Backbone as ProteinMPNN parsed JSONL, in Angstrom:
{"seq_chain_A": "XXXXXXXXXXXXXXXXXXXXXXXXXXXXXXXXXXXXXXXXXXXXXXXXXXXXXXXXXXXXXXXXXXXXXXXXXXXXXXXXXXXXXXXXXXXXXXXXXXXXXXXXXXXXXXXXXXXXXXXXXXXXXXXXXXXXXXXXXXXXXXXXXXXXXXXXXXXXXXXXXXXXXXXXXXXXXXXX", "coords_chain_A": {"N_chain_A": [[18.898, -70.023, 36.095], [18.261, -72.399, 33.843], [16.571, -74.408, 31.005], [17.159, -75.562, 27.729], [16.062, -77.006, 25.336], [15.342, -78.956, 22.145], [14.147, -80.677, 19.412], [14.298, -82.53, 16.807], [13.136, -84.146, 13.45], [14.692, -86.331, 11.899], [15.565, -88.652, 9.414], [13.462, -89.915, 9.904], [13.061, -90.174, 12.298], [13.256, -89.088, 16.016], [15.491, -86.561, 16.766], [17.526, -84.646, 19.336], [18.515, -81.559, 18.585], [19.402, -79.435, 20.339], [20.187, -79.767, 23.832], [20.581, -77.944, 26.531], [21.869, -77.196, 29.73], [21.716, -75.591, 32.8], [23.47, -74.872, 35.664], [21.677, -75.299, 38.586], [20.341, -77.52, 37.076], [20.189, -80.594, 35.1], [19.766, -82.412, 32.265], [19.106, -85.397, 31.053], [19.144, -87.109, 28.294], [16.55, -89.702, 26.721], [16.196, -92.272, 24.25], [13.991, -93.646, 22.795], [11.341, -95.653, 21.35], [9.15, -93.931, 20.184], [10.657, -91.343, 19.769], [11.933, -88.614, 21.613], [12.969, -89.28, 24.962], [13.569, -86.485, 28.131], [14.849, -86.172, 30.996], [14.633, -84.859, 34.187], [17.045, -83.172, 36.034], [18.383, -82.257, 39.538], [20.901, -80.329, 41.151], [20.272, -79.379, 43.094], [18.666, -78.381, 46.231], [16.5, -77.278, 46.316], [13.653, -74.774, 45.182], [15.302, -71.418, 45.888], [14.179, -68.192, 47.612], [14.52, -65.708, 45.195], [15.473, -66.717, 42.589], [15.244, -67.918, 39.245], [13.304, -69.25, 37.213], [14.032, -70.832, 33.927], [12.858, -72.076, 30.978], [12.908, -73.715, 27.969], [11.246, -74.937, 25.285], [11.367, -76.33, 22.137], [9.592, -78.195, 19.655], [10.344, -79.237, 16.664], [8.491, -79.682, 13.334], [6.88, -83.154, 13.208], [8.467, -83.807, 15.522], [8.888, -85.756, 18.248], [8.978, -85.845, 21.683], [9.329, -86.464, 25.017], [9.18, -84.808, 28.579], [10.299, -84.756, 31.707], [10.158, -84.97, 35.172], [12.695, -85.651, 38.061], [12.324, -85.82, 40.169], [11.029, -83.716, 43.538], [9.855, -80.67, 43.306], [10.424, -78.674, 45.421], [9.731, -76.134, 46.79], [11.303, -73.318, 48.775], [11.205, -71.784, 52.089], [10.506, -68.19, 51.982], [11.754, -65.147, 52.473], [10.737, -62.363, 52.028], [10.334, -61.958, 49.112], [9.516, -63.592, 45.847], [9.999, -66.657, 44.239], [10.46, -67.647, 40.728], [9.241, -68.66, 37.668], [9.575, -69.198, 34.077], [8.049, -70.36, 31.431], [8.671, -71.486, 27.989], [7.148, -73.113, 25.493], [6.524, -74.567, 22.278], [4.874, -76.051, 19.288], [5.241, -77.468, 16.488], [3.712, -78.312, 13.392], [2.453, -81.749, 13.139], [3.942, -82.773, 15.283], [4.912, -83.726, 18.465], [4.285, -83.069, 21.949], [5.237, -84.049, 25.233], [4.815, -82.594, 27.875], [5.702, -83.152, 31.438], [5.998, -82.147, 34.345], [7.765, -82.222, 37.728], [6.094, -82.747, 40.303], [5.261, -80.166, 42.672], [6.114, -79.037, 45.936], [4.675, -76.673, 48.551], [6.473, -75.259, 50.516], [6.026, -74.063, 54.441], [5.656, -70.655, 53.936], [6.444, -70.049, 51.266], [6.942, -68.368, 48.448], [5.519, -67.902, 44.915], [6.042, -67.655, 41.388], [4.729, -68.869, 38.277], [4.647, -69.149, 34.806], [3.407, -69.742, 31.877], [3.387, -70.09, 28.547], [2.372, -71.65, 25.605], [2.788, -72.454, 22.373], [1.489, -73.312, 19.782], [1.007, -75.334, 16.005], [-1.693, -76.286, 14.076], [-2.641, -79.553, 14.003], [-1.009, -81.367, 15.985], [0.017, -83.237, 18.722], [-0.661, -82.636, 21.73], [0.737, -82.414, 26.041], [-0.066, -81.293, 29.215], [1.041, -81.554, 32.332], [0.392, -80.788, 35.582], [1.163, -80.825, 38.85], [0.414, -80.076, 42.508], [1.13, -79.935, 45.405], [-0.144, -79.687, 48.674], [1.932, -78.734, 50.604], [4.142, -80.054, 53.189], [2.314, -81.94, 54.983], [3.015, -83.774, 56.886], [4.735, -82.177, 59.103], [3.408, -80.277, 59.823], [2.263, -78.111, 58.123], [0.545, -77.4, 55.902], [-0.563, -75.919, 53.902], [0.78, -73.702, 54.707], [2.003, -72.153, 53.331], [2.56, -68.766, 51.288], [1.978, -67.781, 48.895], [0.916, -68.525, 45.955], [1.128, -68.838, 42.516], [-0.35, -69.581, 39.286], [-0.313, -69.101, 35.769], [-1.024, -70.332, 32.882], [-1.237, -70.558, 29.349], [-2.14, -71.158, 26.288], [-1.425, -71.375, 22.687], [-3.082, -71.686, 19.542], [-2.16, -71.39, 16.264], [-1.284, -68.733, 16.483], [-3.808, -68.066, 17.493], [-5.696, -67.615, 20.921], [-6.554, -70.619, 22.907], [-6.566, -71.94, 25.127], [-6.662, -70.957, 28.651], [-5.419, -70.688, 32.298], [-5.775, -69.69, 35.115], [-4.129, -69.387, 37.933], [-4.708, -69.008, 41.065], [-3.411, -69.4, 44.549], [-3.853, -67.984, 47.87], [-3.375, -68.832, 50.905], [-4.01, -67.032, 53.352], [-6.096, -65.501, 52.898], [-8.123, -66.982, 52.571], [-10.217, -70.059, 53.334], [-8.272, -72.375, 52.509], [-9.088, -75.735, 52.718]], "CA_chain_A": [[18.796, -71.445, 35.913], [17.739, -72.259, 32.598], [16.315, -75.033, 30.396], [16.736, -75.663, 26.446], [15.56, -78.212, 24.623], [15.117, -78.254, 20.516], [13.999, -81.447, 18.932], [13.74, -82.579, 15.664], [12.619, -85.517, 13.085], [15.852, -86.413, 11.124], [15.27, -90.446, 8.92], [12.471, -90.857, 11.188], [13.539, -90.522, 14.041], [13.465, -87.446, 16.487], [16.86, -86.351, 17.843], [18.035, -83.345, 20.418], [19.161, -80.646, 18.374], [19.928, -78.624, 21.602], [20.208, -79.887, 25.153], [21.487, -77.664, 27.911], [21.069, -76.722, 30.979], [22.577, -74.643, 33.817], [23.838, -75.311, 37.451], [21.84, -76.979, 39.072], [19.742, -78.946, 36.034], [21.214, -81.642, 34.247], [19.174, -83.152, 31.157], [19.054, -86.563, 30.621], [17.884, -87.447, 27.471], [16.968, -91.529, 26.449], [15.596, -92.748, 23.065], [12.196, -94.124, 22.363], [11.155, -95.962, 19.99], [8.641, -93.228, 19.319], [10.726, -90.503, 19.949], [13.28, -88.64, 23.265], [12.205, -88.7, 26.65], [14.262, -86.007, 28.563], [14.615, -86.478, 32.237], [15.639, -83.224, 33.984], [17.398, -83.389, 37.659], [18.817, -81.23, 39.687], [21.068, -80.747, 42.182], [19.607, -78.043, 44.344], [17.497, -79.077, 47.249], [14.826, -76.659, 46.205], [13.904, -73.541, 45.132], [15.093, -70.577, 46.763], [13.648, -66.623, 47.182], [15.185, -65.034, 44.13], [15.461, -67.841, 41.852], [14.754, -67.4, 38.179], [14.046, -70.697, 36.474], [13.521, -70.319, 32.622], [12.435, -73.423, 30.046], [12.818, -73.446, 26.333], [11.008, -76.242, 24.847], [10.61, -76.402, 21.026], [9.622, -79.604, 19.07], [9.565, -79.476, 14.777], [7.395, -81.504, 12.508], [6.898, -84.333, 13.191], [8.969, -84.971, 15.97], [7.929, -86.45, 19.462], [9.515, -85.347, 22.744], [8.607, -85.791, 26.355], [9.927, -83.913, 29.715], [9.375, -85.808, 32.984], [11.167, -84.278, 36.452], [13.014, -86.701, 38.273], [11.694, -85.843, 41.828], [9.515, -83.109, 43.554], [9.854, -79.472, 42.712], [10.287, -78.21, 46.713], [9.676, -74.489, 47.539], [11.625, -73.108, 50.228], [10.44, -70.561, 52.851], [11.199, -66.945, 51.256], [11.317, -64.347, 53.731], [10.111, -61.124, 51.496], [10.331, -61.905, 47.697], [8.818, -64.987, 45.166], [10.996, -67.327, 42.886], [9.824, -66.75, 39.707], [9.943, -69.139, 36.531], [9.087, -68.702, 32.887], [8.475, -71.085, 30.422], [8.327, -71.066, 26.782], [6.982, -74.165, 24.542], [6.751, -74.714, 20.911], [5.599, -77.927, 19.047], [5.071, -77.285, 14.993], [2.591, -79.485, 12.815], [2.603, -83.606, 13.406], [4.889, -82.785, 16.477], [4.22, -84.133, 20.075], [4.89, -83.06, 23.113], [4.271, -84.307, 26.688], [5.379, -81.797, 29.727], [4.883, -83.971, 32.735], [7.257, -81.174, 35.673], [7.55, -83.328, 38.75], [4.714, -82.097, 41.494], [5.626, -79.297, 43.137], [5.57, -78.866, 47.011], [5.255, -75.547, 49.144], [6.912, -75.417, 52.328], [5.88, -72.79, 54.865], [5.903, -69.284, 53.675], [7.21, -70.173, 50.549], [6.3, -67.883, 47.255], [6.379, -68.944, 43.654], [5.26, -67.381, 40.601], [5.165, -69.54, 36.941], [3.641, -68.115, 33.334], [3.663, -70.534, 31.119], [3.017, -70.026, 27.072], [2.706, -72.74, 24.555], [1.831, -71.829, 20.895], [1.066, -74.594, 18.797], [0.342, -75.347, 15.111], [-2.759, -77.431, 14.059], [-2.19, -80.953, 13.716], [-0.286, -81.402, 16.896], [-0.355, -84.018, 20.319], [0.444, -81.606, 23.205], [-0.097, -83.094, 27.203], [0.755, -80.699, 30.216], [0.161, -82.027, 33.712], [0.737, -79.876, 36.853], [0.642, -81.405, 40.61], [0.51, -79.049, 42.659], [1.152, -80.305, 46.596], [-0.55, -78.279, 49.751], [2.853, -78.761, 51.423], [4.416, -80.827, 53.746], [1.608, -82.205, 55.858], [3.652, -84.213, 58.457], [5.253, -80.946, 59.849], [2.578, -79.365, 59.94], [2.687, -77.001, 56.663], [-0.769, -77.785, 55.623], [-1.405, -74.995, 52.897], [0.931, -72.834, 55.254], [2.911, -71.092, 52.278], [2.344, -66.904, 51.37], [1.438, -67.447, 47.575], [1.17, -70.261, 44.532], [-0.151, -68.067, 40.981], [0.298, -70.382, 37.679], [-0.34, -68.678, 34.704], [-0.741, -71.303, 31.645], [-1.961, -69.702, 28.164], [-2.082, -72.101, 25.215], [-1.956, -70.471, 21.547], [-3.01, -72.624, 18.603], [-2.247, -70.533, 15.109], [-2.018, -67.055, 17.358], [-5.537, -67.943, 18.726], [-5.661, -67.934, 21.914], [-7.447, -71.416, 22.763], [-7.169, -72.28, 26.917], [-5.797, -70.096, 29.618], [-5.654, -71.023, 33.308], [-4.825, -68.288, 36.345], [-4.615, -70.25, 39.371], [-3.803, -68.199, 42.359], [-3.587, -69.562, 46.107], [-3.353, -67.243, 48.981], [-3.689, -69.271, 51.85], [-4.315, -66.515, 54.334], [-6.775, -64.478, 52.303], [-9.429, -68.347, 52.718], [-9.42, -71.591, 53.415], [-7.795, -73.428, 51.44], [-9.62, -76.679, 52.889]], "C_chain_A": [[17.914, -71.679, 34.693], [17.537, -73.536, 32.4], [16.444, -75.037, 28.785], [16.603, -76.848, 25.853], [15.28, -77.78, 22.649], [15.05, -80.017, 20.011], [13.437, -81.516, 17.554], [13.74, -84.107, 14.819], [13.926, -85.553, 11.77], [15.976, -88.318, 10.691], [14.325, -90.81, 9.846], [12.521, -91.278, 11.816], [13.698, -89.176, 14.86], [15.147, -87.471, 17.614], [16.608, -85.207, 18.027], [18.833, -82.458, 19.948], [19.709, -79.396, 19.084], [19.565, -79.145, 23.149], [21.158, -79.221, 26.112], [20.869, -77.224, 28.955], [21.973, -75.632, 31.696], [22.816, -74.88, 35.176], [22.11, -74.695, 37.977], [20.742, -78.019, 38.329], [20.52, -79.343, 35.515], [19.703, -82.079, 33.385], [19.678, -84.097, 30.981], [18.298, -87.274, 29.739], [17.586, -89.589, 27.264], [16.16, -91.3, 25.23], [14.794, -93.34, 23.591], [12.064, -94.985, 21.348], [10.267, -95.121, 19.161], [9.387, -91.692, 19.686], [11.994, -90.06, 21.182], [12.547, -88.134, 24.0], [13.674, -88.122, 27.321], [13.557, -85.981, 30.212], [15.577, -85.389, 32.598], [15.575, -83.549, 35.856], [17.788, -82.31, 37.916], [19.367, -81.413, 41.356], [21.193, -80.038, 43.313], [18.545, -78.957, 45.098], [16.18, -78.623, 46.943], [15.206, -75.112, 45.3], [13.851, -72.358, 46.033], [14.341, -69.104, 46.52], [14.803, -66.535, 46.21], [15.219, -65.757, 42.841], [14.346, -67.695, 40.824], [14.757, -68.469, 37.358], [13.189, -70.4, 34.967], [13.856, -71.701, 32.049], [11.983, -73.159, 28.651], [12.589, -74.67, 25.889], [10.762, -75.743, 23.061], [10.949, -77.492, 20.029], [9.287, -79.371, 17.84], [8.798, -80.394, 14.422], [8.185, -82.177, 12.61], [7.424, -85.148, 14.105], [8.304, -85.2, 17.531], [9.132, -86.062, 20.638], [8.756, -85.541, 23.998], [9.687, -85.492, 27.297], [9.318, -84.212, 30.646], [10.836, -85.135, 33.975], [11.823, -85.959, 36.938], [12.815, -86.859, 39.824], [10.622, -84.96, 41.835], [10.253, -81.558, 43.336], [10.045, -78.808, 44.497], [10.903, -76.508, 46.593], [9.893, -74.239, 48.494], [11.192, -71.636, 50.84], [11.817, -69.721, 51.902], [10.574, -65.754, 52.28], [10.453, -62.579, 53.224], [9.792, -61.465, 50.103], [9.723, -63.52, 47.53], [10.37, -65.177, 44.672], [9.991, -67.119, 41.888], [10.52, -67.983, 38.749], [8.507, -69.06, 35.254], [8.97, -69.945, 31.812], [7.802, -70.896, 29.098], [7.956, -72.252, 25.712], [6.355, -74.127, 23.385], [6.354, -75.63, 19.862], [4.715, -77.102, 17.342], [4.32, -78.689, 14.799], [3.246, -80.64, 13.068], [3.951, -83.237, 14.667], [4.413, -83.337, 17.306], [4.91, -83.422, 20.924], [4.145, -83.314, 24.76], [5.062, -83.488, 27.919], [4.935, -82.426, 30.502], [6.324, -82.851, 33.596], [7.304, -82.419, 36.594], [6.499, -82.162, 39.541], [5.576, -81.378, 42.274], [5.141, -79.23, 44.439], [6.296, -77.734, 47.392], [5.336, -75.546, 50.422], [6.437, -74.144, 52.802], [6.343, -71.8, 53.965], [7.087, -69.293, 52.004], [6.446, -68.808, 49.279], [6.991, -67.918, 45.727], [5.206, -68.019, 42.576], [5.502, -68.05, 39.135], [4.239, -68.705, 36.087], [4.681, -68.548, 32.63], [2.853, -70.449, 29.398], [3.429, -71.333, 26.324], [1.865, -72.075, 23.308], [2.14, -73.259, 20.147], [0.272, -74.594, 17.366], [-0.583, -76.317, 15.32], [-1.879, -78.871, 13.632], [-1.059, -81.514, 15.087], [-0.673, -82.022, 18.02], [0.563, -83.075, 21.536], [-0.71, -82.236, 24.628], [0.454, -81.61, 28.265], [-0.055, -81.264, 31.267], [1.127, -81.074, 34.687], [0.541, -80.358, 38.09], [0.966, -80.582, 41.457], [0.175, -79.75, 44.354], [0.75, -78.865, 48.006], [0.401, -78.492, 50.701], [3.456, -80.011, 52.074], [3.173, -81.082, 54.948], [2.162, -82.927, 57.143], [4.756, -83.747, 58.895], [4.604, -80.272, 59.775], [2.189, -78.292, 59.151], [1.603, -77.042, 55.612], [-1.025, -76.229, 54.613], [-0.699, -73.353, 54.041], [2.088, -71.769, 54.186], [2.335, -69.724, 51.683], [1.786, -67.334, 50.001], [2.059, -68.763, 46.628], [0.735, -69.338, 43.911], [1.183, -68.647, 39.983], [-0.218, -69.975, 36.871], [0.048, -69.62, 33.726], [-1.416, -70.434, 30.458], [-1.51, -70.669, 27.069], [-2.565, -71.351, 23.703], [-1.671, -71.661, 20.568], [-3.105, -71.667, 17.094], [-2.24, -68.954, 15.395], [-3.187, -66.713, 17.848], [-5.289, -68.602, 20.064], [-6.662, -69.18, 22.507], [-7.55, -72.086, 24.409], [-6.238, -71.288, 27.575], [-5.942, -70.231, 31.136], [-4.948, -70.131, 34.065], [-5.337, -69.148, 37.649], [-3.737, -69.772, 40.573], [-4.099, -68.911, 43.768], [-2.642, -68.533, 46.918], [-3.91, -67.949, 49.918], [-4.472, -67.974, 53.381], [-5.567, -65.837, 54.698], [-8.392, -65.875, 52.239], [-8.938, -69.217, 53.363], [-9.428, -72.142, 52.479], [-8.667, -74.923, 51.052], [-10.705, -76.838, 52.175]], "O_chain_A": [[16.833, -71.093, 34.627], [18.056, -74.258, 33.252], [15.565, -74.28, 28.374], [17.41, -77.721, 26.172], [15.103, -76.686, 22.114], [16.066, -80.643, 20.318], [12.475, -80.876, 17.129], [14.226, -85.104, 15.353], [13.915, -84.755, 10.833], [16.391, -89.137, 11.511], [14.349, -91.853, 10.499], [12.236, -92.419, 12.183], [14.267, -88.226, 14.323], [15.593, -88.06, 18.599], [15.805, -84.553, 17.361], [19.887, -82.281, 20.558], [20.343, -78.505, 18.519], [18.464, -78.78, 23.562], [22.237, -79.694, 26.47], [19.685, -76.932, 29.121], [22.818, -74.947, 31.12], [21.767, -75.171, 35.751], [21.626, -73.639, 37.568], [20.355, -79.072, 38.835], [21.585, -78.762, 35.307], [18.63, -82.02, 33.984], [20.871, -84.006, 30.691], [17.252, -87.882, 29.967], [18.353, -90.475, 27.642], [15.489, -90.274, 25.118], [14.785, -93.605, 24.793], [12.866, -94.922, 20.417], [10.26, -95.193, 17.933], [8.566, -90.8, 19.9], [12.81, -90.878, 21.607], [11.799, -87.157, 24.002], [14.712, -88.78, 27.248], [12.389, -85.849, 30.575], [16.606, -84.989, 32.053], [14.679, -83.921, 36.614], [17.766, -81.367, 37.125], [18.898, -82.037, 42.307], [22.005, -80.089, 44.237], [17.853, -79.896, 44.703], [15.101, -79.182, 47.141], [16.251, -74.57, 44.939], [12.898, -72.102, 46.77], [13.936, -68.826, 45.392], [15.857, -67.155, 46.354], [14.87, -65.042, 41.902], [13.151, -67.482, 41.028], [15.779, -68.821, 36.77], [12.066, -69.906, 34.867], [14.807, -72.388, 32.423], [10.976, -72.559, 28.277], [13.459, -75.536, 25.981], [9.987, -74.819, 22.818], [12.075, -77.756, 19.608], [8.086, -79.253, 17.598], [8.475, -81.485, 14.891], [9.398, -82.231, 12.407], [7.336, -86.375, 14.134], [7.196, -84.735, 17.802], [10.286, -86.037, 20.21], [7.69, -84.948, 24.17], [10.865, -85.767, 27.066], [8.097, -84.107, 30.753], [12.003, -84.921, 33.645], [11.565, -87.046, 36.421], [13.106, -87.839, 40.51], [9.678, -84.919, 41.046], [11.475, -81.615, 43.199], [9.056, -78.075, 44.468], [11.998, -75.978, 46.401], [9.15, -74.598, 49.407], [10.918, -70.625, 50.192], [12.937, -69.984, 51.465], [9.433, -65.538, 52.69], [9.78, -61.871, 53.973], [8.62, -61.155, 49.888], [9.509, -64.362, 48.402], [11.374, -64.465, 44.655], [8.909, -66.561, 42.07], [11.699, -68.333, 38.804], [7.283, -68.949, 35.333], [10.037, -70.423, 31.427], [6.711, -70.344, 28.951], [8.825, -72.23, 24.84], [5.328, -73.457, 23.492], [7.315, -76.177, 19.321], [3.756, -76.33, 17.347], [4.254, -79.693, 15.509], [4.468, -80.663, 13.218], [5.0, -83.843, 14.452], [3.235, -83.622, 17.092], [6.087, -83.133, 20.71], [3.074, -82.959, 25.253], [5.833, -84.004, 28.728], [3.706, -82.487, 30.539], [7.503, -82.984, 33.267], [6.904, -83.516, 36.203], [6.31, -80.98, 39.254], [6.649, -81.891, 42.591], [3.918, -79.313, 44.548], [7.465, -77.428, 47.156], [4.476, -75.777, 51.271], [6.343, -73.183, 52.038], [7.328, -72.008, 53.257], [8.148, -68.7, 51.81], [5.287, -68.465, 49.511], [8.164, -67.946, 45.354], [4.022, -67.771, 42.801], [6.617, -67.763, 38.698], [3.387, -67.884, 36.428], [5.881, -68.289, 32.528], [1.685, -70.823, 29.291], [4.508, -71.92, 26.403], [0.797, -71.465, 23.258], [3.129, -73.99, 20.189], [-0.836, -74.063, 17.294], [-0.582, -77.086, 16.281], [-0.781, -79.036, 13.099], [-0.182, -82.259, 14.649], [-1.69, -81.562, 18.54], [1.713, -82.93, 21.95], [-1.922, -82.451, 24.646], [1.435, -80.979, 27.872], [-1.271, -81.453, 31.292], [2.303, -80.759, 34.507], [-0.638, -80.227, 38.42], [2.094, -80.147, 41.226], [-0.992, -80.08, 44.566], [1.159, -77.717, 48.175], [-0.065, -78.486, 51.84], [3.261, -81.066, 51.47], [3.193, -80.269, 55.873], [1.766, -82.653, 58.276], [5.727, -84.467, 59.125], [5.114, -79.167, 59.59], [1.659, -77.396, 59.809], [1.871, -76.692, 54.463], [-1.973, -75.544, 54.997], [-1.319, -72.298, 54.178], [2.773, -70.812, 54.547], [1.114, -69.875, 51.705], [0.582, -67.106, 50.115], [3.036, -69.511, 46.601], [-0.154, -68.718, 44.495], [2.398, -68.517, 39.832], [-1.283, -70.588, 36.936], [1.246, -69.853, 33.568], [-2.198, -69.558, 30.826], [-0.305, -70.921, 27.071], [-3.684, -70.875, 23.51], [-0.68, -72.391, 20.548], [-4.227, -71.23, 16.84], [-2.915, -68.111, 14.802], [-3.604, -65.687, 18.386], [-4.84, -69.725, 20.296], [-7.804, -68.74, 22.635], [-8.57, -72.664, 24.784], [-5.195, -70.887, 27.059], [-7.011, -69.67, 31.378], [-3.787, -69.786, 33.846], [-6.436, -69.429, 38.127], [-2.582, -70.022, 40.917], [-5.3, -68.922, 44.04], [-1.442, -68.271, 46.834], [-5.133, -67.812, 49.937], [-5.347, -68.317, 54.175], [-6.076, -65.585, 55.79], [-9.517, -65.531, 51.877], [-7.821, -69.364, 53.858], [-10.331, -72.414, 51.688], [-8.934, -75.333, 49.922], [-11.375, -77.864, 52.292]]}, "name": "protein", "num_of_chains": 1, "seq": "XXXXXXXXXXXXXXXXXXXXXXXXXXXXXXXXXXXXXXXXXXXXXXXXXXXXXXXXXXXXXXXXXXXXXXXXXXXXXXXXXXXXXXXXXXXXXXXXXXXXXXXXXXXXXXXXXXXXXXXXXXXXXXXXXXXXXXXXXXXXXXXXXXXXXXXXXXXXXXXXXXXXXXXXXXXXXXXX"}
């Protein structure tokens, strides 16, 4: 299950020099006045064990791009193995970009692993937000999932400039 994206600044204006996707995302891009907001659906209930989701974002000078989910990200119980996704983002000088995912919830015994790279030139507006749900609380699922680890790494000029490892094992603490 894949993601690509490729934006660029053409009469001043940024258009979608690549939008696709793969069963079960769909991209929906809209114009801006500063730019394309891509709205990304999907028509899977969730993610399952095995499940390999990969994201190619890259924005040229100058142009402006954001990426907003269109629901919640739901992790389904996985009885031995993780899902597993990769993403790759990109934004060149006077570029923007805003990653907003939708918030991610883990159902029982679910496991999920992301590792996420962005390299970035100077001169550049980059946002990422992550929500990150302790489950379904009214079924009882309170932080009852096997493993969450998000790997973010942010490179500005090949310097490495923030890096976040955020592992939950519910079993191994409390979470609370």
């Amino acid at each position: 299950m894949s993601l690509e994206l490729q934006a660029q600044k053409r009469d001043n204006k940024t258009i979608l020099t690549r939008c696709g996707a793969s069963y079960p995302y769909k991209a929906v891009p809209f114009r801006r006045l500063d730019g394309v907001e891509v709205v990304v659906m999907s028509a899977s209930p969730g993610v399952l064990e095995g499940d390999i989701l990969q994201t190619n974002i890259r924005v040229e000078e100058g142009a402006k791009l954001i990426l907003r989910g269109q629901s919640y990200t739901k992790l389904f119980r996985m009885l031995q193995h993780t899902a597993k996704q990769k993403i790759q983002l990109q934004v060149e000088r006077g570029g923007e970009l805003r990653y907003l995912p939708p918030p991610v919830i883990a159902y029982a015994d679910s496991a999920f692993y992301s590792d996420a790279r962005v390299d970035l030139t100077k001169g550049v507006q980059f946002v990422w937000a992550e929500i990150f749900s302790c489950g379904r609380v009214g079924r009882g699922e309170r932080f009852a999932f096997r493993e969450y680890h998000s790997r973010l790494q942010v490179w500005e000029e090949e310097r490495l400039c923030f890096a976040d490892n955020l592992l939950f094992i519910p079993k191994q603490g409390r979470m609370e």
